Amino acid sequence: MDHEDSNSPELVTWFDGVVAEYSEPDRLAMRLTAVKMAAARRRVARHIVTSPTGGPLFRHACIEIARYFRGADRGELTLRDVSAQTGIALNDARAVLRMFVEAGILLERVEPSTGRDAPPTRYYHLADGGGTLAGEVVVQAETSESERFAVRAERLGWQW
Amino acid sequence: MAAKDPPMDGIRQPLAIALLVNCVLAGLCTLYVSTDSELVTLAAAFAVSMIVLVALASNTSAAHRSPVVAEKGGGVAEPYDEFFVSWFPRLVAILAGYGYERTVAEDAAEEALIELCTRWESVKHPQAWSLKVASVKAGEVARRARHGMSDGPGWTHDWSDGVDTLVVVERALDELRSHPKQREVLLLTLAGLKPKEIAEQIGVDPGQVRANLKNARKLVKDRLQAGREG
């Protein structure tokens, strides 16, 4: 066989060595689980970011509230607390919090009202893994923002 | 991958037919019986047949309802899982062949396969797609980590540390940095793809792939020879 028809044995040994190093079944299975979990988080985050619920202002509210929750465990907060801390209007904050509860980022606890006409108080706190998911929402929002910018720039014929 | 409907097994199907016939006959006979005891016996046979038939039908429909669970229970992996297990190590090796550090190659391969998982159904050529995405990601990571060279990825080894075989191989691969197509084709061949598959995946003519592969092999062999000699 001509030497140009086959790969050098040293090259094959080198390549197969690297492949073998990353083929250890237990580590590979752990990695696969982690990858699938990350993909699931990304899908949820994209669903939130691209939600047809609202326009750019609603997306901004999503990002701000996700950014607020991703950093640290804030404990139990009411809608008014979240609104005050993030500067997002109550109506938008309410819709975002509901969406985050549905997505599994936050958990909700409802305390019945004591007064006759007062509504029940809802408390929100970070779910297990909710911080990571909130972080993914921020990343996906920023990515989609830069992609939108690139598309707009291309349409306008900008070059950089 | 579409799950096929599970067939009724060999015993259940004739049993169901026999019970159906029994059920119909018992129902017809109840119309013509003369004594009360015969009527009770036939009605009981009819009821038992009906109960067994309903149980069989619900059992079959339950098996039809959850093919994914049945498939998982049978230990059959999902297509993405199979792809990941076979492709991830090879993808890391290809990126290492491009000269990226192992940690960068691992992160980039993982990131590309996360992205692939989110759009598994719509990607036609997952190997080529993930390689493209992983290369871009590795470039970004390497640039951020200041590992990248000005004209693309490169080995960060100090070549003066002897003529170890691995170092010679890596040095030979580094020589291909200025021939990215040749390097890509060579590494994909090492990953087990045939020239025709590579051509299909990267969207070029198979003849071009073979030519690139031939040149890459020649260049690497010459470099390995030179490395061995000195």
PDB file of N, CA and C in Angstrom, chain A residues 3-8 10-12 14-15 18-19 21-23 28 31-32 35-36 38-39 42-43 46, chain B residues 80-81 85 88-89 92-93 97 102 106 110-111 114-115 117-118 166 170 186 190 214 217-218 221 224 228:
ATOM      1  N   HIS A   3       2.255   4.825   0.886  1.00  0.00           N
ATOM      2  CA  HIS A   3       2.264   5.456   2.217  1.00  0.00           C
ATOM      3  C   HIS A   3       1.250   6.595   2.319  1.00  0.00           C
ATOM      4  N   GLU A   4       0.778   7.098   1.156  1.00  0.00           N
ATOM      5  CA  GLU A   4      -0.192   8.198   1.196  1.00  0.00           C
ATOM      6  C   GLU A   4      -1.631   7.689   1.340  1.00  0.00           C
ATOM      7  N   ASP A   5      -1.801   6.358   1.305  1.00  0.00           N
ATOM      8  CA  ASP A   5      -3.150   5.802   1.409  1.00  0.00           C
ATOM      9  C   ASP A   5      -3.550   5.449   2.840  1.00  0.00           C
ATOM     10  N   SER A   6      -2.626   5.587   3.764  1.00  0.00           N
ATOM     11  CA  SER A   6      -2.975   5.248   5.150  1.00  0.00           C
ATOM     12  C   SER A   6      -2.370   6.285   6.090  1.00  0.00           C
ATOM     13  N   ASN A   7      -2.924   6.336   7.303  1.00  0.00           N
ATOM     14  CA  ASN A   7      -2.408   7.292   8.284  1.00  0.00           C
ATOM     15  C   ASN A   7      -1.171   6.719   8.968  1.00  0.00           C
ATOM     16  N   SER A   8      -0.282   7.591   9.389  1.00  0.00           N
ATOM     17  CA  SER A   8       0.924   7.139  10.079  1.00  0.00           C
ATOM     18  C   SER A   8       0.534   6.443  11.378  1.00  0.00           C
ATOM     19  N   GLU A  10       1.976   6.406  14.183  1.00  0.00           N
ATOM     20  CA  GLU A  10       2.164   7.290  15.345  1.00  0.00           C
ATOM     21  C   GLU A  10       0.962   8.219  15.509  1.00  0.00           C
ATOM     22  N   LEU A  11       0.468   8.700  14.368  1.00  0.00           N
ATOM     23  CA  LEU A  11      -0.669   9.617  14.379  1.00  0.00           C
ATOM     24  C   LEU A  11      -1.920   8.902  14.892  1.00  0.00           C
ATOM     25  N   VAL A  12      -2.112   7.672  14.396  1.00  0.00           N
ATOM     26  CA  VAL A  12      -3.271   6.876  14.823  1.00  0.00           C
ATOM     27  C   VAL A  12      -3.178   6.589  16.319  1.00  0.00           C
ATOM     28  N   TRP A  14      -1.603   8.316  18.588  1.00  0.00           N
ATOM     29  CA  TRP A  14      -1.851   9.569  19.321  1.00  0.00           C
ATOM     30  C   TRP A  14      -3.353   9.840  19.399  1.00  0.00           C
ATOM     31  N   PHE A  15      -4.039   9.759  18.266  1.00  0.00           N
ATOM     32  CA  PHE A  15      -5.476  10.064  18.222  1.00  0.00           C
ATOM     33  C   PHE A  15      -6.259   9.081  19.090  1.00  0.00           C
ATOM     34  N   VAL A  18      -5.960   9.780  22.803  1.00  0.00           N
ATOM     35  CA  VAL A  18      -6.826  10.870  23.300  1.00  0.00           C
ATOM     36  C   VAL A  18      -8.272  10.365  23.409  1.00  0.00           C
ATOM     37  N   VAL A  19      -8.717   9.628  22.390  1.00  0.00           N
ATOM     38  CA  VAL A  19     -10.097   9.096  22.404  1.00  0.00           C
ATOM     39  C   VAL A  19     -10.287   8.187  23.617  1.00  0.00           C
ATOM     40  N   GLU A  21      -8.735   8.199  26.388  1.00  0.00           N
ATOM     41  CA  GLU A  21      -8.709   8.988  27.629  1.00  0.00           C
ATOM     42  C   GLU A  21     -10.096   9.544  27.979  1.00  0.00           C
ATOM     43  N   TYR A  22     -10.875   9.855  26.951  1.00  0.00           N
ATOM     44  CA  TYR A  22     -12.205  10.456  27.179  1.00  0.00           C
ATOM     45  C   TYR A  22     -13.343   9.447  27.019  1.00  0.00           C
ATOM     46  N   SER A  23     -12.991   8.156  26.905  1.00  0.00           N
ATOM     47  CA  SER A  23     -14.041   7.146  26.692  1.00  0.00           C
ATOM     48  C   SER A  23     -14.357   6.341  27.945  1.00  0.00           C
ATOM     49  N   LEU A  28     -17.921   9.349  31.162  1.00  0.00           N
ATOM     50  CA  LEU A  28     -18.690   9.717  29.970  1.00  0.00           C
ATOM     51  C   LEU A  28     -20.179   9.798  30.306  1.00  0.00           C
ATOM     52  N   ARG A  31     -20.828  12.906  32.253  1.00  0.00           N
ATOM     53  CA  ARG A  31     -20.762  14.060  31.350  1.00  0.00           C
ATOM     54  C   ARG A  31     -22.036  14.175  30.516  1.00  0.00           C
ATOM     55  N   LEU A  32     -22.513  13.023  30.047  1.00  0.00           N
ATOM     56  CA  LEU A  32     -23.738  13.004  29.241  1.00  0.00           C
ATOM     57  C   LEU A  32     -24.924  13.541  30.059  1.00  0.00           C
ATOM     58  N   VAL A  35     -24.562  17.253  30.383  1.00  0.00           N
ATOM     59  CA  VAL A  35     -24.844  17.919  29.092  1.00  0.00           C
ATOM     60  C   VAL A  35     -26.351  17.979  28.845  1.00  0.00           C
ATOM     61  N   LYS A  36     -27.040  16.881  29.126  1.00  0.00           N
ATOM     62  CA  LYS A  36     -28.487  16.871  28.882  1.00  0.00           C
ATOM     63  C   LYS A  36     -29.225  17.809  29.846  1.00  0.00           C
ATOM     64  N   ALA A  38     -27.911  20.545  31.122  1.00  0.00           N
ATOM     65  CA  ALA A  38     -27.611  21.904  30.649  1.00  0.00           C
ATOM     66  C   ALA A  38     -28.462  22.242  29.422  1.00  0.00           C
ATOM     67  N   ALA A  39     -28.657  21.246  28.546  1.00  0.00           N
ATOM     68  CA  ALA A  39     -29.479  21.476  27.348  1.00  0.00           C
ATOM     69  C   ALA A  39     -30.930  21.750  27.740  1.00  0.00           C
ATOM     70  N   ARG A  42     -31.161  25.191  29.000  1.00  0.00           N
ATOM     71  CA  ARG A  42     -31.066  26.154  27.892  1.00  0.00           C
ATOM     72  C   ARG A  42     -32.380  26.265  27.141  1.00  0.00           C
ATOM     73  N   ARG A  43     -33.037  25.114  26.957  1.00  0.00           N
ATOM     74  CA  ARG A  43     -34.329  25.122  26.262  1.00  0.00           C
ATOM     75  C   ARG A  43     -35.349  25.961  27.035  1.00  0.00           C
ATOM     76  N   ARG A  46     -34.433  29.647  26.797  1.00  0.00           N
ATOM     77  CA  ARG A  46     -34.779  30.201  25.474  1.00  0.00           C
ATOM     78  C   ARG A  46     -36.274  30.423  25.359  1.00  0.00           C
TER      79      ARG A  46
ATOM     80  N   TYR B  80     -29.518  10.377  20.655  1.00  0.00           N
ATOM     81  CA  TYR B  80     -28.555  11.406  21.055  1.00  0.00           C
ATOM     82  C   TYR B  80     -27.516  10.826  22.007  1.00  0.00           C
ATOM     83  N   ASP B  81     -27.966   9.989  22.933  1.00  0.00           N
ATOM     84  CA  ASP B  81     -27.040   9.392  23.911  1.00  0.00           C
ATOM     85  C   ASP B  81     -25.966   8.574  23.195  1.00  0.00           C
ATOM     86  N   VAL B  85     -21.934   9.433  23.223  1.00  0.00           N
ATOM     87  CA  VAL B  85     -20.935   8.493  23.740  1.00  0.00           C
ATOM     88  C   VAL B  85     -19.873   8.184  22.685  1.00  0.00           C
ATOM     89  N   PHE B  88     -18.238  12.311  21.423  1.00  0.00           N
ATOM     90  CA  PHE B  88     -17.563  13.264  22.318  1.00  0.00           C
ATOM     91  C   PHE B  88     -16.043  13.017  22.405  1.00  0.00           C
ATOM     92  N   PRO B  89     -15.596  11.764  22.682  1.00  0.00           N
ATOM     93  CA  PRO B  89     -14.136  11.562  22.770  1.00  0.00           C
ATOM     94  C   PRO B  89     -13.425  11.912  21.467  1.00  0.00           C
ATOM     95  N   VAL B  92     -13.201  15.730  21.030  1.00  0.00           N
ATOM     96  CA  VAL B  92     -12.117  16.305  21.848  1.00  0.00           C
ATOM     97  C   VAL B  92     -10.767  16.036  21.161  1.00  0.00           C
ATOM     98  N   ALA B  93     -10.603  14.816  20.631  1.00  0.00           N
ATOM     99  CA  ALA B  93      -9.337  14.472  19.971  1.00  0.00           C
ATOM    100  C   ALA B  93      -9.111  15.341  18.726  1.00  0.00           C
ATOM    101  N   GLY B  97      -6.230  17.905  18.108  1.00  0.00           N
ATOM    102  CA  GLY B  97      -5.444  17.869  16.873  1.00  0.00           C
ATOM    103  C   GLY B  97      -5.299  19.232  16.229  1.00  0.00           C
ATOM    104  N   ARG B 102      -6.201  20.705  26.154  1.00  0.00           N
ATOM    105  CA  ARG B 102      -7.232  19.715  26.445  1.00  0.00           C
ATOM    106  C   ARG B 102      -8.451  20.323  27.145  1.00  0.00           C
ATOM    107  N   GLU B 106     -12.111  20.163  25.691  1.00  0.00           N
ATOM    108  CA  GLU B 106     -13.214  19.528  26.441  1.00  0.00           C
ATOM    109  C   GLU B 106     -14.399  20.476  26.577  1.00  0.00           C
ATOM    110  N   GLU B 110     -18.030  20.023  24.818  1.00  0.00           N
ATOM    111  CA  GLU B 110     -19.213  19.912  25.686  1.00  0.00           C
ATOM    112  C   GLU B 110     -20.251  20.979  25.312  1.00  0.00           C
ATOM    113  N   GLU B 111     -19.766  22.188  25.129  1.00  0.00           N
ATOM    114  CA  GLU B 111     -20.658  23.304  24.789  1.00  0.00           C
ATOM    115  C   GLU B 111     -21.369  23.037  23.451  1.00  0.00           C
ATOM    116  N   ILE B 114     -24.019  20.405  23.948  1.00  0.00           N
ATOM    117  CA  ILE B 114     -25.203  20.936  24.660  1.00  0.00           C
ATOM    118  C   ILE B 114     -26.107  21.607  23.629  1.00  0.00           C
ATOM    119  N   GLU B 115     -25.470  22.432  22.800  1.00  0.00           N
ATOM    120  CA  GLU B 115     -26.222  23.164  21.783  1.00  0.00           C
ATOM    121  C   GLU B 115     -26.880  22.185  20.799  1.00  0.00           C
ATOM    122  N   CYS B 117     -27.824  19.189  21.450  1.00  0.00           N
ATOM    123  CA  CYS B 117     -28.930  18.509  22.147  1.00  0.00           C
ATOM    124  C   CYS B 117     -30.211  19.348  22.089  1.00  0.00           C
ATOM    125  N   THR B 118     -30.056  20.672  22.128  1.00  0.00           N
ATOM    126  CA  THR B 118     -31.250  21.532  22.096  1.00  0.00           C
ATOM    127  C   THR B 118     -31.902  21.562  20.713  1.00  0.00           C
ATOM    128  N   LEU B 166       4.907  11.620  21.064  1.00  0.00           N
ATOM    129  CA  LEU B 166       3.709  12.455  21.080  1.00  0.00           C
ATOM    130  C   LEU B 166       4.022  13.876  20.646  1.00  0.00           C
ATOM    131  N   GLU B 170       2.434  15.870  17.552  1.00  0.00           N
ATOM    132  CA  GLU B 170       1.778  17.167  17.730  1.00  0.00           C
ATOM    133  C   GLU B 170       2.464  18.244  16.894  1.00  0.00           C
ATOM    134  N   LEU B 186      -7.967  15.254   7.519  1.00  0.00           N
ATOM    135  CA  LEU B 186      -7.119  14.240   8.157  1.00  0.00           C
ATOM    136  C   LEU B 186      -7.690  13.830   9.517  1.00  0.00           C
ATOM    137  N   LEU B 190      -9.205  10.285  10.873  1.00  0.00           N
ATOM    138  CA  LEU B 190      -8.754   9.596  12.093  1.00  0.00           C
ATOM    139  C   LEU B 190      -9.940   9.279  13.003  1.00  0.00           C
ATOM    140  N   LYS B 214      -4.636  13.099   0.945  1.00  0.00           N
ATOM    141  CA  LYS B 214      -3.350  12.607   0.433  1.00  0.00           C
ATOM    142  C   LYS B 214      -2.232  13.601   0.783  1.00  0.00           C
ATOM    143  N   ARG B 217      -1.564  13.620   4.592  1.00  0.00           N
ATOM    144  CA  ARG B 217      -0.815  12.434   5.030  1.00  0.00           C
ATOM    145  C   ARG B 217       0.660  12.534   4.638  1.00  0.00           C
ATOM    146  N   LYS B 218       0.882  13.026   3.431  1.00  0.00           N
ATOM    147  CA  LYS B 218       2.268  13.142   2.955  1.00  0.00           C
ATOM    148  C   LYS B 218       3.037  14.121   3.837  1.00  0.00           C
ATOM    149  N   LYS B 221       3.651  12.646   7.289  1.00  0.00           N
ATOM    150  CA  LYS B 221       4.668  11.585   7.255  1.00  0.00           C
ATOM    151  C   LYS B 221       6.066  12.160   7.076  1.00  0.00           C
ATOM    152  N   LEU B 224       7.011  13.637  10.405  1.00  0.00           N
ATOM    153  CA  LEU B 224       7.304  12.608  11.398  1.00  0.00           C
ATOM    154  C   LEU B 224       8.686  12.007  11.126  1.00  0.00           C
ATOM    155  N   ARG B 228      11.774  12.109  13.641  1.00  0.00           N
ATOM    156  CA  ARG B 228      12.458  10.913  14.130  1.00  0.00           C
ATOM    157  C   ARG B 228      13.964  11.016  13.931  1.00  0.00           C
TER     158      ARG B 228
END
